[in-house]
GROMACS .gro file of C-alpha atoms in nm:
model
  308
    1LEU     CA    1   0.953   8.640   0.836
    2VAL     CA    2   0.575   8.635   0.812
    3SER     CA    3   0.548   8.259   0.852
    4ARG     CA    4   0.786   8.261   1.152
    5LEU     CA    5   0.586   8.539   1.312
    6GLN     CA    6   0.261   8.361   1.245
    7SER     CA    7   0.378   8.030   1.400
    8SER     CA    8   0.524   8.211   1.703
    9ILE     CA    9   0.203   8.397   1.771
   10ILE     CA   10  -0.005   8.077   1.736
   11ALA     CA   11   0.226   7.887   1.975
   12TYR     CA   12   0.217   8.163   2.230
   13ALA     CA   13  -0.163   8.193   2.204
   14GLY     CA   14  -0.191   7.822   2.276
   15PHE     CA   15   0.034   7.858   2.575
   16LEU     CA   16  -0.175   8.141   2.720
   17ARG     CA   17  -0.495   7.947   2.664
   18ASN     CA   18  -0.392   7.599   2.783
   19GLY     CA   19  -0.075   7.641   2.985
   20PRO     CA   20   0.175   7.354   2.998
   21ILE     CA   21   0.054   7.011   2.896
   22HIS     CA   22   0.081   6.748   3.178
   23ASP     CA   23   0.046   6.373   3.183
   24LEU     CA   24   0.056   6.304   2.811
   25ALA     CA   25   0.035   5.923   2.800
   26SER     CA   26   0.200   5.730   2.525
   27THR     CA   27  -0.012   5.499   2.311
   28SER     CA   28   0.194   5.203   2.428
   29GLY     CA   29   0.055   5.222   2.779
   30ALA     CA   30   0.386   5.327   2.935
   31GLU     CA   31   0.402   5.567   3.223
   32PRO     CA   32   0.270   5.917   3.158
   33ILE     CA   33   0.513   6.159   3.003
   34MET     CA   34   0.545   6.503   3.157
   35ILE     CA   35   0.575   6.764   2.881
   36PHE     CA   36   0.601   7.133   2.951
   37LEU     CA   37   0.540   7.384   2.674
   38ARG     CA   38   0.633   7.692   2.880
   39PRO     CA   39   1.001   7.710   2.776
   40VAL     CA   40   0.920   7.642   2.407
   41SER     CA   41   0.643   7.900   2.408
   42LEU     CA   42   0.859   8.163   2.568
   43TRP     CA   43   1.124   8.111   2.305
   44HIS     CA   44   0.856   8.147   2.031
   45CYS     CA   45   0.729   8.460   2.203
   46TRP     CA   46   1.079   8.613   2.215
   47ASP     CA   47   1.125   8.521   1.847
   48ALA     CA   48   0.796   8.693   1.765
   49VAL     CA   49   0.896   9.006   1.958
   50ILE     CA   50   1.223   9.030   1.766
   51VAL     CA   51   1.048   8.989   1.427
   52VAL     CA   52   0.788   9.253   1.520
   53LEU     CA   53   1.056   9.499   1.628
   54VAL     CA   54   1.251   9.445   1.303
   55LEU     CA   55   0.941   9.493   1.090
   56CYS     CA   56   0.846   9.809   1.280
   57SER     CA   57   1.191   9.952   1.239
   58LEU     CA   58   1.179   9.897   0.866
   59VAL     CA   59   0.837  10.063   0.833
   60THR     CA   60   0.934  10.366   1.037
   61HIS     CA   61   1.264  10.407   0.852
   62ALA     CA   62   1.109  10.439   0.507
   63TRP     CA   63   1.065  10.805   0.421
   64GLU     CA   64   0.866  10.804   0.096
   65THR     CA   65   0.492  10.834   0.067
   66LYS     CA   66   0.292  10.699  -0.225
   67ASP     CA   67   0.239  11.054  -0.362
   68GLN     CA   68   0.611  11.126  -0.347
   69ALA     CA   69   0.689  10.800  -0.524
   70LEU     CA   70   0.434  10.869  -0.801
   71SER     CA   71   0.588  11.207  -0.860
   72GLN     CA   72   0.933  11.048  -0.880
   73ALA     CA   73   0.806  10.786  -1.126
   74VAL     CA   74   0.667  11.051  -1.360
   75LYS     CA   75   0.993  11.249  -1.336
   76LEU     CA   76   1.196  10.937  -1.413
   77VAL     CA   77   1.002  10.860  -1.730
   78SER     CA   78   0.962  11.217  -1.853
   79GLY     CA   79   1.320  11.323  -1.769
   80SER     CA   80   1.642  11.280  -1.957
   81GLU     CA   81   1.812  11.046  -1.708
   82ASN     CA   82   1.696  10.733  -1.896
   83PHE     CA   83   1.789  10.875  -2.240
   84GLY     CA   84   1.441  10.795  -2.363
   85VAL     CA   85   1.505  10.417  -2.366
   86SER     CA   86   1.265  10.157  -2.237
   87ALA     CA   87   1.260   9.777  -2.230
   88LEU     CA   88   0.950   9.708  -2.434
   89SER     CA   89   0.778   9.369  -2.396
   90THR     CA   90   0.515   9.222  -2.627
   91THR     CA   91   0.364   8.876  -2.662
   92TYR     CA   92   0.360   8.645  -2.965
   93PRO     CA   93   0.004   8.548  -3.061
   94PHE     CA   94  -0.107   8.201  -2.958
   95ASP     CA   95  -0.174   8.118  -3.324
   96HIS     CA   96   0.177   8.218  -3.428
   97PRO     CA   97   0.297   8.002  -3.718
   98ILE     CA   98   0.611   7.910  -3.521
   99ALA     CA   99   0.468   7.700  -3.238
  100ASP     CA  100   0.776   7.744  -3.020
  101LEU     CA  101   0.713   8.119  -3.006
  102ALA     CA  102   0.337   8.116  -2.958
  103GLY     CA  103   0.241   8.282  -2.630
  104HIS     CA  104   0.597   8.377  -2.540
  105VAL     CA  105   0.713   8.726  -2.454
  106ILE     CA  106   0.989   8.915  -2.635
  107THR     CA  107   1.164   9.211  -2.473
  108GLY     CA  108   1.405   9.457  -2.623
  109PRO     CA  109   1.521   9.820  -2.588
  110GLU     CA  110   1.313  10.079  -2.775
  111TYR     CA  111   1.330  10.454  -2.798
  112PHE     CA  112   1.033  10.652  -2.665
  113ALA     CA  113   0.950  11.021  -2.643
  114PRO     CA  114   0.730  11.192  -2.378
  115CYS     CA  115   0.544  11.407  -2.629
  116ALA     CA  116   0.196  11.416  -2.477
  117ALA     CA  117   0.069  11.618  -2.181
  118THR     CA  118  -0.149  11.329  -2.067
  119GLY     CA  119   0.109  11.064  -1.967
  120SER     CA  120   0.125  10.857  -2.286
  121LEU     CA  121   0.455  10.785  -2.466
  122LEU     CA  122   0.535  10.812  -2.837
  123TYR     CA  123   0.712  10.521  -3.005
  124LEU     CA  124   0.846  10.471  -3.358
  125GLY     CA  125   0.784  10.116  -3.476
  126LEU     CA  126   0.924   9.921  -3.769
  127THR     CA  127   0.725   9.647  -3.937
  128ILE     CA  128   1.034   9.429  -3.962
  129SER     CA  129   1.067   9.416  -3.582
  130GLN     CA  130   0.946   9.108  -3.395
  131THR     CA  131   0.831   9.332  -3.111
  132TRP     CA  132   0.627   9.557  -3.333
  133ARG     CA  133   0.483   9.270  -3.540
  134ASN     CA  134   0.329   9.142  -3.217
  135VAL     CA  135   0.171   9.484  -3.163
  136LEU     CA  136   0.035   9.504  -3.513
  137ASN     CA  137  -0.104   9.149  -3.506
  138SER     CA  138  -0.268   9.190  -3.164
  139LYS     CA  139  -0.630   9.290  -3.113
  140THR     CA  140  -0.556   9.446  -2.773
  141LYS     CA  141  -0.207   9.577  -2.862
  142ASN     CA  142  -0.109   9.529  -2.501
  143ALA     CA  143   0.251   9.573  -2.391
  144THR     CA  144   0.469   9.662  -2.095
  145ALA     CA  145   0.748   9.920  -2.088
  146SER     CA  146   1.014   9.913  -1.819
  147ILE     CA  147   1.231  10.215  -1.748
  148VAL     CA  148   1.521  10.237  -1.503
  149SER     CA  149   1.742  10.505  -1.359
  150ASP     CA  150   2.122  10.500  -1.395
  151ILE     CA  151   2.237  10.157  -1.277
  152ASP     CA  152   2.604  10.259  -1.244
  153PRO     CA  153   2.698  10.212  -0.875
  154ALA     CA  154   2.943  10.501  -0.909
  155VAL     CA  155   2.655  10.739  -0.989
  156PRO     CA  156   2.470  10.842  -0.674
  157ASP     CA  157   2.093  10.817  -0.663
  158PRO     CA  158   1.981  11.183  -0.706
  159ARG     CA  159   1.710  11.134  -0.446
  160HIS     CA  160   1.980  11.064  -0.188
  161THR     CA  161   2.189  11.364  -0.283
  162SER     CA  162   1.903  11.610  -0.247
  163LYS     CA  163   1.917  11.820   0.069
  164HIS     CA  164   1.541  11.788   0.094
  165HIS     CA  165   1.561  11.415   0.178
  166PRO     CA  166   1.663  11.288   0.521
  167ASP     CA  167   1.857  10.984   0.399
  168GLN     CA  168   2.164  11.124   0.226
  169TRP     CA  169   2.391  10.919   0.004
  170GLN     CA  170   2.676  10.928   0.254
  171GLY     CA  171   3.030  10.824   0.186
  172HIS     CA  172   3.000  10.536   0.428
  173ARG     CA  173   2.696  10.391   0.246
  174PRO     CA  174   2.770  10.020   0.187
  175SER     CA  175   2.860   9.922  -0.170
  176TRP     CA  176   2.567   9.676  -0.186
  177ARG     CA  177   2.334   9.973  -0.135
  178ARG     CA  178   2.468  10.163  -0.434
  179GLY     CA  179   2.379   9.937  -0.725
  180MET     CA  180   2.068   9.886  -0.932
  181PRO     CA  181   1.850   9.729  -0.652
  182SER     CA  182   1.879  10.052  -0.452
  183LYS     CA  183   1.765  10.272  -0.741
  184ALA     CA  184   1.430  10.345  -0.898
  185ARG     CA  185   1.261  10.147  -1.175
  186VAL     CA  186   0.913  10.146  -1.313
  187THR     CA  187   0.704   9.912  -1.531
  188LEU     CA  188   0.419  10.063  -1.730
  189PHE     CA  189   0.131   9.836  -1.832
  190GLY     CA  190  -0.070   9.964  -2.125
  191HIS     CA  191  -0.175   9.940  -2.486
  192PHE     CA  192  -0.078  10.096  -2.818
  193ASP     CA  193  -0.275  10.306  -3.063
  194VAL     CA  194  -0.127  10.316  -3.410
  195LEU     CA  195  -0.135  10.631  -3.622
  196ASN     CA  196  -0.272  10.625  -3.973
  197GLY     CA  197  -0.014  10.868  -4.114
  198THR     CA  198  -0.172  10.874  -4.456
  199GLN     CA  199  -0.510  10.988  -4.323
  200TYR     CA  200  -0.362  11.234  -4.070
  201PRO     CA  201  -0.038  11.372  -4.220
  202HIS     CA  202  -0.036  11.681  -4.001
  203LEU     CA  203  -0.035  11.466  -3.686
  204ALA     CA  204   0.235  11.244  -3.829
  205ASP     CA  205   0.445  11.555  -3.894
  206LYS     CA  206   0.388  11.667  -3.538
  207ALA     CA  207   0.494  11.329  -3.405
  208LEU     CA  208   0.806  11.333  -3.622
  209ARG     CA  209   0.916  11.674  -3.498
  210CYS     CA  210   0.870  11.586  -3.129
  211TYR     CA  211   1.026  11.244  -3.158
  212LEU     CA  212   1.339  11.375  -3.341
  213ASP     CA  213   1.375  11.643  -3.081
  214HIS     CA  214   1.444  11.359  -2.834
  215HIS     CA  215   1.619  11.120  -3.072
  216PRO     CA  216   1.788  11.299  -3.361
  217ASP     CA  217   1.959  10.981  -3.482
  218ALA     CA  218   1.617  10.825  -3.554
  219SER     CA  219   1.592  11.054  -3.857
  220HIS     CA  220   1.778  10.782  -4.047
  221TRP     CA  221   1.490  10.534  -4.015
  222ALA     CA  222   1.195  10.760  -3.933
  223PRO     CA  223   0.918  10.833  -4.185
  224ASN     CA  224   1.045  11.026  -4.492
  225ALA     CA  225   1.398  10.892  -4.442
  226THR     CA  226   1.541  10.822  -4.790
  227GLU     CA  227   1.816  10.586  -4.676
  228SER     CA  228   1.609  10.338  -4.476
  229PRO     CA  229   1.472  10.019  -4.637
  230HIS     CA  230   1.220   9.968  -4.354
  231ILE     CA  231   0.857  10.067  -4.313
  232PRO     CA  232   0.816  10.289  -4.002
  233PHE     CA  233   0.496  10.393  -3.824
  234TRP     CA  234   0.398  10.595  -3.515
  235ALA     CA  235   0.235  10.443  -3.209
  236THR     CA  236   0.124  10.593  -2.878
  237PHE     CA  237   0.157  10.387  -2.561
  238ASN     CA  238  -0.133  10.458  -2.328
  239VAL     CA  239  -0.064  10.379  -1.962
  240ASP     CA  240  -0.325  10.166  -1.790
  241LYS     CA  241  -0.139  10.065  -1.470
  242VAL     CA  242   0.202  10.129  -1.316
  243TYR     CA  243   0.426   9.924  -1.083
  244TRP     CA  244   0.700  10.117  -0.909
  245VAL     CA  245   1.003   9.991  -0.721
  246GLY     CA  246   1.170  10.292  -0.564
  247GLY     CA  247   1.465  10.092  -0.436
  248PHE     CA  248   1.512   9.909  -0.105
  249GLY     CA  249   1.185   9.890   0.082
  250ASP     CA  250   1.326  10.030   0.403
  251GLU     CA  251   1.400  10.358   0.220
  252HIS     CA  252   1.166  10.378  -0.076
  253TYR     CA  253   0.804  10.313  -0.170
  254ILE     CA  254   0.716   9.996  -0.364
  255GLY     CA  255   0.369   9.952  -0.507
  256TRP     CA  256   0.103  10.019  -0.771
  257PHE     CA  257  -0.048  10.332  -0.928
  258THR     CA  258  -0.357  10.346  -1.143
  259GLY     CA  259  -0.358  10.490  -1.495
  260GLU     CA  260  -0.575  10.776  -1.370
  261GLU     CA  261  -0.323  10.862  -1.095
  262TRP     CA  262  -0.040  10.846  -1.348
  263ASN     CA  263  -0.204  11.070  -1.601
  264ALA     CA  264  -0.315  11.325  -1.340
  265VAL     CA  265   0.035  11.371  -1.196
  266TRP     CA  266   0.192  11.372  -1.541
  267LYS     CA  267  -0.043  11.649  -1.649
  268ASP     CA  268   0.020  11.846  -1.329
  269GLN     CA  269   0.394  11.828  -1.380
  270HIS     CA  270   0.350  11.931  -1.744
  271VAL     CA  271   0.154  12.236  -1.630
  272ARG     CA  272   0.426  12.326  -1.378
  273ALA     CA  273   0.692  12.293  -1.644
  274GLN     CA  274   0.499  12.521  -1.877
  275ASN     CA  275   0.458  12.781  -1.602
  276PRO     CA  276   0.688  12.716  -1.304
  277PHE     CA  277   0.573  13.036  -1.129
  278ALA     CA  278   0.205  12.943  -1.128
  279HIS     CA  279   0.237  12.758  -0.796
  280LYS     CA  280   0.454  13.020  -0.626
  281GLU     CA  281   0.234  13.326  -0.670
  282GLY     CA  282  -0.055  13.441  -0.451
  283ALA     CA  283  -0.381  13.253  -0.453
  284ALA     CA  284  -0.561  13.486  -0.696
  285SER     CA  285  -0.278  13.536  -0.941
  286SER     CA  286  -0.184  13.169  -0.913
  287ALA     CA  287  -0.532  13.056  -1.008
  288GLY     CA  288  -0.531  13.288  -1.304
  289SER     CA  289  -0.191  13.179  -1.428
  290THR     CA  290  -0.276  12.813  -1.391
  291SER     CA  291  -0.603  12.862  -1.574
  292GLN     CA  292  -0.421  13.025  -1.865
  293VAL     CA  293  -0.172  12.738  -1.879
  294GLU     CA  294  -0.453  12.483  -1.871
  295GLU     CA  295  -0.629  12.666  -2.154
  296SER     CA  296  -0.308  12.657  -2.356
  297LEU     CA  297  -0.302  12.278  -2.304
  298GLU     CA  298  -0.647  12.220  -2.445
  299GLU     CA  299  -0.498  12.147  -2.787
  300GLU     CA  300  -0.225  11.934  -2.626
  301ASP     CA  301  -0.478  11.735  -2.425
  302ARG     CA  302  -0.642  11.619  -2.744
  303PRO     CA  303  -0.481  11.303  -2.874
  304LEU     CA  304  -0.141  11.381  -3.018
  305LEU     CA  305  -0.212  11.123  -3.283
  306ALA     CA  306  -0.529  11.002  -3.449
  307PHE     CA  307  -0.548  10.628  -3.478
  308GLN     CA  308  -0.663  10.345  -3.693
   0.00000   0.00000   0.00000
């Protein structure tokens, strides 16, 4: 679309500047050839007009702002819709002993728990895992975590069923607009900090309690599990950058958020969840209530885990 629009505008600009080209002689010395660009240019102009109108209609049809999308992204990750499962990607080190794996990425599903008030995610790693070996053997401990909403086409997108949104999930909505591409997904770019559970047992206990609240089945391989042969450890994923695809671009926002934006909205939603009435009261009482909630979060805002 962009290239067609570009070529059309250039052709039309040349037409306006030079008009039709007359008396273009061939190199063989034959009689001059009369070439008129007017019809071609007009067709290019019409093509450009159509493209511009289509693009404008797409832009005006989208109803999400960046702020709305960021709020939705935080709710998607912190909510229960995704069952606390992410697709976690890590990279094999370039000096990996198996040359065929060096520098490659491995991706697999991993449980996470939204235990912190600051936007980071708690993971339970196992030293036997290829994914987690890459984390432990990396200096940066960088990774990406992708999280999606319900991809079942039979399950309506909750954003389209809300009475607060203008584009409802109507019965006549085409089937191709009901699947995964029409729904929200987010990729978090960040790095891990690994807990030294021996040095900070009280923080390890806090992590265990929060994580098992979200994933009770993990008690069979979590720290202190007597039936697991594996070595587990706690790791916090700190979000540095976020890429959001809200769905089809004519309806939803697609773009980037900074780590600071992510953490700020996450904390704000955490405050609201702790005191949902704080933002509904009068200005004076609201400020007081919010202040009390923020004070109660001072302990939570400190790192949930202390790290190696």
